[in-house]
PDB file of C-alpha atoms in Angstrom:
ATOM      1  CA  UNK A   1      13.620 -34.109   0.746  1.00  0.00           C
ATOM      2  CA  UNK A   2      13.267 -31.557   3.829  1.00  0.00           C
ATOM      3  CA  UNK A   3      15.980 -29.403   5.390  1.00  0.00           C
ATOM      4  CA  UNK A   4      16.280 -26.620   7.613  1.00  0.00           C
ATOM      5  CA  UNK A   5      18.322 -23.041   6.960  1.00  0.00           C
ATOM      6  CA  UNK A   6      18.031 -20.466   9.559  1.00  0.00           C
ATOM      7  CA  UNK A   7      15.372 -23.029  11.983  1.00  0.00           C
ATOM      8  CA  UNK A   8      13.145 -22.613   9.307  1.00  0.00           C
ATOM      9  CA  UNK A   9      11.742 -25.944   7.651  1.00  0.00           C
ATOM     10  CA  UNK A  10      11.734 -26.049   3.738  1.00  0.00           C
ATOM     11  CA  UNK A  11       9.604 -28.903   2.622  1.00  0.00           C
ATOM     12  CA  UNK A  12      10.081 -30.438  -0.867  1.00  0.00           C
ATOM     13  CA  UNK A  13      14.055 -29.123  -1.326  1.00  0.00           C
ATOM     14  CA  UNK A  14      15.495 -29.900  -4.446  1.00  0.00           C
ATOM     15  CA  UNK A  15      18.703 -32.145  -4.881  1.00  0.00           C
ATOM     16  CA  UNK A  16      21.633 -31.265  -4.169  1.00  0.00           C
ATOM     17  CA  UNK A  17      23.637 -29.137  -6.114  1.00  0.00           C
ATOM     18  CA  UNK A  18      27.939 -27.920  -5.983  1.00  0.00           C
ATOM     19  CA  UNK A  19      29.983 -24.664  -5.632  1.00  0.00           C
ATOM     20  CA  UNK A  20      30.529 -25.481  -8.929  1.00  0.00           C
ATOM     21  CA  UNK A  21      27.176 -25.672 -10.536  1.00  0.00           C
ATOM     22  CA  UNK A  22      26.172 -22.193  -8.930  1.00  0.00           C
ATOM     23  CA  UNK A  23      29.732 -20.570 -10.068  1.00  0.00           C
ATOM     24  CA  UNK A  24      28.303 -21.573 -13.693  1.00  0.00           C
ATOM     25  CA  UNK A  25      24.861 -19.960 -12.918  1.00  0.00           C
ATOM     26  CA  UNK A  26      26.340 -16.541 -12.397  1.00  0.00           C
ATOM     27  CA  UNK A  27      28.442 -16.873 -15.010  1.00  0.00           C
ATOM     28  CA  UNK A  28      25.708 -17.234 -17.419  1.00  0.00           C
ATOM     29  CA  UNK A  29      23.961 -14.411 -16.017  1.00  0.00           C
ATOM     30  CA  UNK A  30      27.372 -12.045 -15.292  1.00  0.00           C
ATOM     31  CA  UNK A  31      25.955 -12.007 -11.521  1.00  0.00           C
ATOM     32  CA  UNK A  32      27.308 -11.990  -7.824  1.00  0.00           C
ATOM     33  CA  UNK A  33      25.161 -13.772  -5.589  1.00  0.00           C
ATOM     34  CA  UNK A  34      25.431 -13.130  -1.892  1.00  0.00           C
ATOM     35  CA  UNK A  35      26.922 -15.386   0.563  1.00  0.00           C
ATOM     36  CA  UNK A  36      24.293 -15.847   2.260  1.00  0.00           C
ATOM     37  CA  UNK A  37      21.958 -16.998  -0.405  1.00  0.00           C
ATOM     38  CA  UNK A  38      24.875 -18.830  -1.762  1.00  0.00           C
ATOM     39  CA  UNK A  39      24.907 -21.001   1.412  1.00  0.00           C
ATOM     40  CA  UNK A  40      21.052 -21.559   0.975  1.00  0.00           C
ATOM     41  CA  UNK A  41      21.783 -22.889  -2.010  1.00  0.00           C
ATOM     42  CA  UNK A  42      24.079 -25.108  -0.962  1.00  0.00           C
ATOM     43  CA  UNK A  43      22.507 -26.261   2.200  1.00  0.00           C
ATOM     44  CA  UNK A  44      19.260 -26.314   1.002  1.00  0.00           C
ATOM     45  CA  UNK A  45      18.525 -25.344  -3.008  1.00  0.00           C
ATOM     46  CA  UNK A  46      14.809 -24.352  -2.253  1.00  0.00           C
ATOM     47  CA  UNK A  47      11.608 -25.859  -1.699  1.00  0.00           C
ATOM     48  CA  UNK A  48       8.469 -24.660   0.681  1.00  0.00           C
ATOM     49  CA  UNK A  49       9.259 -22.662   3.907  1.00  0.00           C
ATOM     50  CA  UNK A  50       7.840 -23.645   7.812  1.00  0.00           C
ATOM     51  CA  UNK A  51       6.873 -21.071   9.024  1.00  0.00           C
ATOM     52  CA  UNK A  52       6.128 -19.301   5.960  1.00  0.00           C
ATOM     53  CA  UNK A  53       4.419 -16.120   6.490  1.00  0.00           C
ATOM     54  CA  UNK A  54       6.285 -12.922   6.007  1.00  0.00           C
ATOM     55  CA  UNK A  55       5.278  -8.586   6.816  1.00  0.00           C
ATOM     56  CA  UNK A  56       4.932  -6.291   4.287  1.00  0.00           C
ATOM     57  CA  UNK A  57       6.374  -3.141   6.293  1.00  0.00           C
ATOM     58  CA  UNK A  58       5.299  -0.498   4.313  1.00  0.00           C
ATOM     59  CA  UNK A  59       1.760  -1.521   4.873  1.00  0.00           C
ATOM     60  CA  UNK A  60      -0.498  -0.477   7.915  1.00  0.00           C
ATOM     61  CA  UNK A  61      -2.018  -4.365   8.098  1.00  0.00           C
ATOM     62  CA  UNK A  62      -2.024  -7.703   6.169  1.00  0.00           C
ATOM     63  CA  UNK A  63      -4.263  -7.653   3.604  1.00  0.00           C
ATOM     64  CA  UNK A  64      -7.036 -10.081   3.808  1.00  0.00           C
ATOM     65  CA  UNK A  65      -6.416 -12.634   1.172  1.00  0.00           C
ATOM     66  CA  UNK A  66      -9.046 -15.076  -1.112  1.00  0.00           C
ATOM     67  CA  UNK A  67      -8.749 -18.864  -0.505  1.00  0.00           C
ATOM     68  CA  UNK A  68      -7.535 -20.904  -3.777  1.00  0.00           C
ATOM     69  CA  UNK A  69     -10.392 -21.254  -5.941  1.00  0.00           C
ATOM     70  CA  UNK A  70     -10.020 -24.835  -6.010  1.00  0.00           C
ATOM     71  CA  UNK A  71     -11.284 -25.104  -2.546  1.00  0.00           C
ATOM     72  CA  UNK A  72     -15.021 -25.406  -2.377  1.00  0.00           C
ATOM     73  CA  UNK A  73     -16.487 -23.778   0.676  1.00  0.00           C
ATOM     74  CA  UNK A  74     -19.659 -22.386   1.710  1.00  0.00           C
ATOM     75  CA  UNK A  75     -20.636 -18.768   0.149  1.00  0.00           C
ATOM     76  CA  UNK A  76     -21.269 -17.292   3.485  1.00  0.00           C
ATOM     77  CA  UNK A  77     -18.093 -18.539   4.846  1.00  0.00           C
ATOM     78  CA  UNK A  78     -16.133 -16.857   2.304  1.00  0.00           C
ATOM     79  CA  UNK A  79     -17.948 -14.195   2.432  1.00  0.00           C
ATOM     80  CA  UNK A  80     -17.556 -13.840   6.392  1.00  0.00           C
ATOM     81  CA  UNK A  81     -13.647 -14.750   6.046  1.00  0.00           C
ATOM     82  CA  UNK A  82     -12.672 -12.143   3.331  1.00  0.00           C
ATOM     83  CA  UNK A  83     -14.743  -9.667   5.923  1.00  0.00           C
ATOM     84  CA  UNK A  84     -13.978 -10.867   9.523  1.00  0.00           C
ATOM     85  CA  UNK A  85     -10.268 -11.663   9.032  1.00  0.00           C
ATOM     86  CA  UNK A  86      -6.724 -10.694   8.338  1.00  0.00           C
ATOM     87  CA  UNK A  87      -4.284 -12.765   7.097  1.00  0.00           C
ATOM     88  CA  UNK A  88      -0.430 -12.646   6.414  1.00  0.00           C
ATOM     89  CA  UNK A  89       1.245 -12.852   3.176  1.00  0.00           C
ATOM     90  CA  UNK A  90       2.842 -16.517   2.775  1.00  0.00           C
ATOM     91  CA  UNK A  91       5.806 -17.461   0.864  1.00  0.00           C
ATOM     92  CA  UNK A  92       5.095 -20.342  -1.200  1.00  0.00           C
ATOM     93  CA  UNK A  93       7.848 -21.558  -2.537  1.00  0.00           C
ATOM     94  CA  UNK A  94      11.542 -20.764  -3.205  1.00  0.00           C
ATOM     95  CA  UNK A  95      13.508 -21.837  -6.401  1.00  0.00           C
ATOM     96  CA  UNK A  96      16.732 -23.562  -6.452  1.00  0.00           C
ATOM     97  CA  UNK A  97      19.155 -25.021  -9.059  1.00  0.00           C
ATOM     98  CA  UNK A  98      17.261 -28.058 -10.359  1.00  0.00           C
ATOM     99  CA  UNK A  99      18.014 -28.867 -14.272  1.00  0.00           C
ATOM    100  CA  UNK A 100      14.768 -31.870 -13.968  1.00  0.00           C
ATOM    101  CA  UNK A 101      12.270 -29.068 -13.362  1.00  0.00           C
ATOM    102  CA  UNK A 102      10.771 -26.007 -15.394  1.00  0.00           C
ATOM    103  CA  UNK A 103      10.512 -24.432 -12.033  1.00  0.00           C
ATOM    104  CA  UNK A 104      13.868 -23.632 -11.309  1.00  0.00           C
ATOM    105  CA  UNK A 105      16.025 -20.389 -10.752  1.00  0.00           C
ATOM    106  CA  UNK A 106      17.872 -20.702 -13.691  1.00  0.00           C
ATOM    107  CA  UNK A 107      15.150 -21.815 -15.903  1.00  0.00           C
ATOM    108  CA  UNK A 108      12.744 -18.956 -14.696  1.00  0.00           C
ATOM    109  CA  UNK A 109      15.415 -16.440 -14.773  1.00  0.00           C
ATOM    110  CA  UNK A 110      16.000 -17.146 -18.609  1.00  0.00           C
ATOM    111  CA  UNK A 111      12.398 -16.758 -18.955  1.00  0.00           C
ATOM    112  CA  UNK A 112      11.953 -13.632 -17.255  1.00  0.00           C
ATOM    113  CA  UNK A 113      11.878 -10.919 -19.956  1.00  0.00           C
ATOM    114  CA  UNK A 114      14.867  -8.477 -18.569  1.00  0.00           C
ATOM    115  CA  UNK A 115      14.195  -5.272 -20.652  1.00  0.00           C
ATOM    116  CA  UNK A 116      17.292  -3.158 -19.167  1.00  0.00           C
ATOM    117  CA  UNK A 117      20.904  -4.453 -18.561  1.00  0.00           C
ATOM    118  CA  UNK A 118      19.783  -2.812 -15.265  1.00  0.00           C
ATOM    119  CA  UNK A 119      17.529  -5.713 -14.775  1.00  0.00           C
ATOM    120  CA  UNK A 120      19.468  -8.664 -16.140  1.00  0.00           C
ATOM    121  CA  UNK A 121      22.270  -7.897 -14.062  1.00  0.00           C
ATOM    122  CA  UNK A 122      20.769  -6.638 -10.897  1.00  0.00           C
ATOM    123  CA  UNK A 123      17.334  -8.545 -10.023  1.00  0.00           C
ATOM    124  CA  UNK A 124      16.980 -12.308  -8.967  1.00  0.00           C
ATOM    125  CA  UNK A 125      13.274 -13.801  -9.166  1.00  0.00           C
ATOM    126  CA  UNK A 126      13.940 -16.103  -6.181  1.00  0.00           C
ATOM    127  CA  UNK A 127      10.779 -17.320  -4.818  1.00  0.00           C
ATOM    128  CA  UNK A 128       6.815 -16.956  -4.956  1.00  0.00           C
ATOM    129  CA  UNK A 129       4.224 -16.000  -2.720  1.00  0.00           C
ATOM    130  CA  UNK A 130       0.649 -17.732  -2.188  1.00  0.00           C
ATOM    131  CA  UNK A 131      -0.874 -15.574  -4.760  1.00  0.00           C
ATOM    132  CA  UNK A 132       1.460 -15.438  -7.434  1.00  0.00           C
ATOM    133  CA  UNK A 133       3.410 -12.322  -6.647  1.00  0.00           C
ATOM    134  CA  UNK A 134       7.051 -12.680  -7.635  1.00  0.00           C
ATOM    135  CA  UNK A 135      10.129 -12.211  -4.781  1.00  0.00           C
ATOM    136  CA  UNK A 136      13.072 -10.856  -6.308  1.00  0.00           C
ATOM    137  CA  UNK A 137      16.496 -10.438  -4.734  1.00  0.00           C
ATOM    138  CA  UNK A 138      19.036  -7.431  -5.746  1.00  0.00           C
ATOM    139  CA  UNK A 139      22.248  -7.950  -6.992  1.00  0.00           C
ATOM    140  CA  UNK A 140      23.226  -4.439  -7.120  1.00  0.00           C
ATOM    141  CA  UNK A 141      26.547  -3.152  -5.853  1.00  0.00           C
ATOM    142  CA  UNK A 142      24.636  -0.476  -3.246  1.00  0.00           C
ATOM    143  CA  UNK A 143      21.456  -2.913  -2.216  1.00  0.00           C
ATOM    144  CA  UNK A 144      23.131  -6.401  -2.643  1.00  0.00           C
ATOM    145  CA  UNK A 145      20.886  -8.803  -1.076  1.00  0.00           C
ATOM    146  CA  UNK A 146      17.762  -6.514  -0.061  1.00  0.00           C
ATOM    147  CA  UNK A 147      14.417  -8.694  -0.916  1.00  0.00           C
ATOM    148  CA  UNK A 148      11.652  -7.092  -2.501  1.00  0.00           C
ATOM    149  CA  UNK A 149       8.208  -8.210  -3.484  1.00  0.00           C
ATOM    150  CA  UNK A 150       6.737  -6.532  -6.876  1.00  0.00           C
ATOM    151  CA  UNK A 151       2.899  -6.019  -6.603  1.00  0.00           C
ATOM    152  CA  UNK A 152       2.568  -5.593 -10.554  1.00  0.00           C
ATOM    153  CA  UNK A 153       1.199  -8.554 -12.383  1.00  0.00           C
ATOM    154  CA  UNK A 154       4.294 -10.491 -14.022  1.00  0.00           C
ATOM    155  CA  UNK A 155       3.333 -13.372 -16.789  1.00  0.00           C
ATOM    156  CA  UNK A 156       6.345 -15.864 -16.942  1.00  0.00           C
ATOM    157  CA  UNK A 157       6.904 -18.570 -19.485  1.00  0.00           C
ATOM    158  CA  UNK A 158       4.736 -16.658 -21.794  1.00  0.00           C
ATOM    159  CA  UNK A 159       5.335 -14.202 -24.818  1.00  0.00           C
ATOM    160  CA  UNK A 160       4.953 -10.986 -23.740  1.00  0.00           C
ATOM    161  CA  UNK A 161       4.083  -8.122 -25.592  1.00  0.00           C
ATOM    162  CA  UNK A 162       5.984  -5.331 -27.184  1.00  0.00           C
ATOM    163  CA  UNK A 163       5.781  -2.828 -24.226  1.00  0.00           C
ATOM    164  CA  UNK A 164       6.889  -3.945 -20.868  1.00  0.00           C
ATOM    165  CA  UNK A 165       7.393  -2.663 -17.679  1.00  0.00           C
ATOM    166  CA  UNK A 166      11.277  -2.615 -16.891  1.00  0.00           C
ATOM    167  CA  UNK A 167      11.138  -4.601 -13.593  1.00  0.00           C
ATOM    168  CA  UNK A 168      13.906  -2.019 -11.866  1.00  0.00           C
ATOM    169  CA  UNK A 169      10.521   0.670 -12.647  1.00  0.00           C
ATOM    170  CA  UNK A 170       7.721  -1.455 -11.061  1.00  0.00           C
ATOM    171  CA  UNK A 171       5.642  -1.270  -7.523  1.00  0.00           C
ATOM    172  CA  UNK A 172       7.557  -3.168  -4.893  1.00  0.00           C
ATOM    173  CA  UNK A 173       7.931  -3.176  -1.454  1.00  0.00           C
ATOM    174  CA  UNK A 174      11.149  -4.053   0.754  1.00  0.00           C
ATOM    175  CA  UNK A 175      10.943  -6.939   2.675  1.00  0.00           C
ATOM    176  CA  UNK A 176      14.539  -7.231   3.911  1.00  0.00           C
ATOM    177  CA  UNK A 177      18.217  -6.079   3.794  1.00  0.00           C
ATOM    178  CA  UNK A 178      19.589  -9.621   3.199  1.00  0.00           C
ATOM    179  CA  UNK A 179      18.139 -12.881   2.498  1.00  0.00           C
ATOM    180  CA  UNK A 180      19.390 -14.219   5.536  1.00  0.00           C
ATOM    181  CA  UNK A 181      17.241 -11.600   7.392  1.00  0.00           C
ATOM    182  CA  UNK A 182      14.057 -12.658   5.697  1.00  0.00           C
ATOM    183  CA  UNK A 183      14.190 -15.728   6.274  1.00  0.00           C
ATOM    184  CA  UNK A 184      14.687 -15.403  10.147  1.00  0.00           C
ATOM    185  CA  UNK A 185      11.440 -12.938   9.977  1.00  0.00           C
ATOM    186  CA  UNK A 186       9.258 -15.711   8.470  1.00  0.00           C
ATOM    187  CA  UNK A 187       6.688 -16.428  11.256  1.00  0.00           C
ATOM    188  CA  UNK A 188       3.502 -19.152  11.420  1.00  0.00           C
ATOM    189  CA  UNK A 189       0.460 -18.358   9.228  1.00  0.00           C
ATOM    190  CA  UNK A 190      -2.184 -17.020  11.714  1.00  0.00           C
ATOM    191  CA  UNK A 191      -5.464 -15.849  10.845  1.00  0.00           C
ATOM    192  CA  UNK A 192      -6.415 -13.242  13.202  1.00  0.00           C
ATOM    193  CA  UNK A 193     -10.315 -12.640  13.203  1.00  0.00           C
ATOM    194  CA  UNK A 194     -12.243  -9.488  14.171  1.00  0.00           C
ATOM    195  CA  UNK A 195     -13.156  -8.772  17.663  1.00  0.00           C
ATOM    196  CA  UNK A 196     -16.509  -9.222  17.729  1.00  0.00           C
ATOM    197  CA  UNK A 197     -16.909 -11.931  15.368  1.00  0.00           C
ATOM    198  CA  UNK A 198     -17.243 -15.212  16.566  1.00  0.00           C
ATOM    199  CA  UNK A 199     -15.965 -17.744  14.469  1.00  0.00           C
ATOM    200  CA  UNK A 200     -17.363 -21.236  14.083  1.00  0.00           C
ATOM    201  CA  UNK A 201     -16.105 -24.935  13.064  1.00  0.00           C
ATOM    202  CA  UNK A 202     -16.444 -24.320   9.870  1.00  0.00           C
ATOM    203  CA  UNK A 203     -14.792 -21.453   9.542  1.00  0.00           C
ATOM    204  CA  UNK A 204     -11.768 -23.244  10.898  1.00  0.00           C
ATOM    205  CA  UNK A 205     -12.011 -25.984   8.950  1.00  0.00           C
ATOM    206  CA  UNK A 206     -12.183 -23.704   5.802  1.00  0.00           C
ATOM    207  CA  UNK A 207      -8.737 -21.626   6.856  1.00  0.00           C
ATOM    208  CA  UNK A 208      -7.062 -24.962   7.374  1.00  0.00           C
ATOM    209  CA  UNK A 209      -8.128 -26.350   3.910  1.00  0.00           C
ATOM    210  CA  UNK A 210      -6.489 -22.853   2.768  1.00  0.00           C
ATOM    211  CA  UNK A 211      -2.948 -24.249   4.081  1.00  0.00           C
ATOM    212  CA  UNK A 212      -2.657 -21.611   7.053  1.00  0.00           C
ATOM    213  CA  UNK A 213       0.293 -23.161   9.807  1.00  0.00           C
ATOM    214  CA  UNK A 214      -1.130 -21.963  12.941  1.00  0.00           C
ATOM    215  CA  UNK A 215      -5.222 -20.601  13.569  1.00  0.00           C
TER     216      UNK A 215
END
């Protein structure tokens, strides 16, 4: 099922879900969501964003980005791509409330090891990005809403070892002041190519196998 929230496309949503249902998610967690993302919820419970590319501010330019290794391309076109090319970081997917899948908000959220109340109580994992980098959403009182991505390597679903990283403590990077704010800056996934490379058939055909929205 596909909606829109904020003219932006989510393909895949999951069902439907109530006020209700969500009141008993942040009661199990002791959380606050915002109204915002309690709207998105509502009207659309996740799923995969058009247009789905989003800035990291705090860095001077995108970072070029691999293709999935399940796509089989030429070695000099990868080669040429990873060198000739800059590409934006692209949301994935978000998670909603959906009880029939082990991908869901709450079900990730209880997986999530939390090693401070800090964290429990004040960080949402909310969404992924292309390459596996979590997107959490604050639920603190001072920074309620802001949208962060965390650039540390985060293993969920797994047991995790005796030492780890309180998430409050690890490399992120802003992305937005409210969830309805990010979503508005989402923008088509264009590959921008160096100026004096010339790029050939099949180097388009191998950035559209990697999923890109607009070349």
């Amino acid at each position: 099922m596909d909606k829109k929230y904020c003219d932006v496309l989510f393909l895949d949503a999951n069902p439907p879900i109530t006020s209700s249902e969500i009141l008993d998610f942040e009661q199990s967690f002791s959380i606050s969501l915002p109204e915002d993302y309690l709207e998105f919820l509502l009207k659309v419970n996740g799923g995969r964003p058009e247009p789905s590319a989003y800035k990291e501010p705090d860095l001077e330019d995108f970072e070029g980005e691999d293709l999935p290794p399940e796509i089989v391309i030429p070695d000099q076109i990868q080669i040429d791509l990873l060198k000739y090319t800059i590409s934006p970081s692209r949301i994935d997917h978000f998670l909603g409330l959906n009880p029939a899948s082990t991908g869901n908000l709450e079900a990730l959220s209880i997986g999530t090891k939390y090693t401070t109340q800090d964290d429990a109580t004040s960080l949402l994992l909310i969404a992924f990005d292309k390459v596996g980098t979590p997107i959490y959403m604050s639920l603190s009182n001072e920074k309620k809403g802001w949208i962060y991505d965390y650039e540390e390597d985060i293993e969920f679903g797994t047991d995790f070892p005796d030492e780890v990283t309180p998430l409050s403590e690890m490399d992120h990077l802003l992305l937005a002041k409210s969830f309805h704010e990010f979503i508005e800056s989402l923008f088509p996934a264009r590959v921008s190519f160096a100026k004096n490379f010339q790029p050939t058939k099949k180097h388009f055909d191998a950035i559209r196998l990697g999923g890109y929205e607009d070349t």
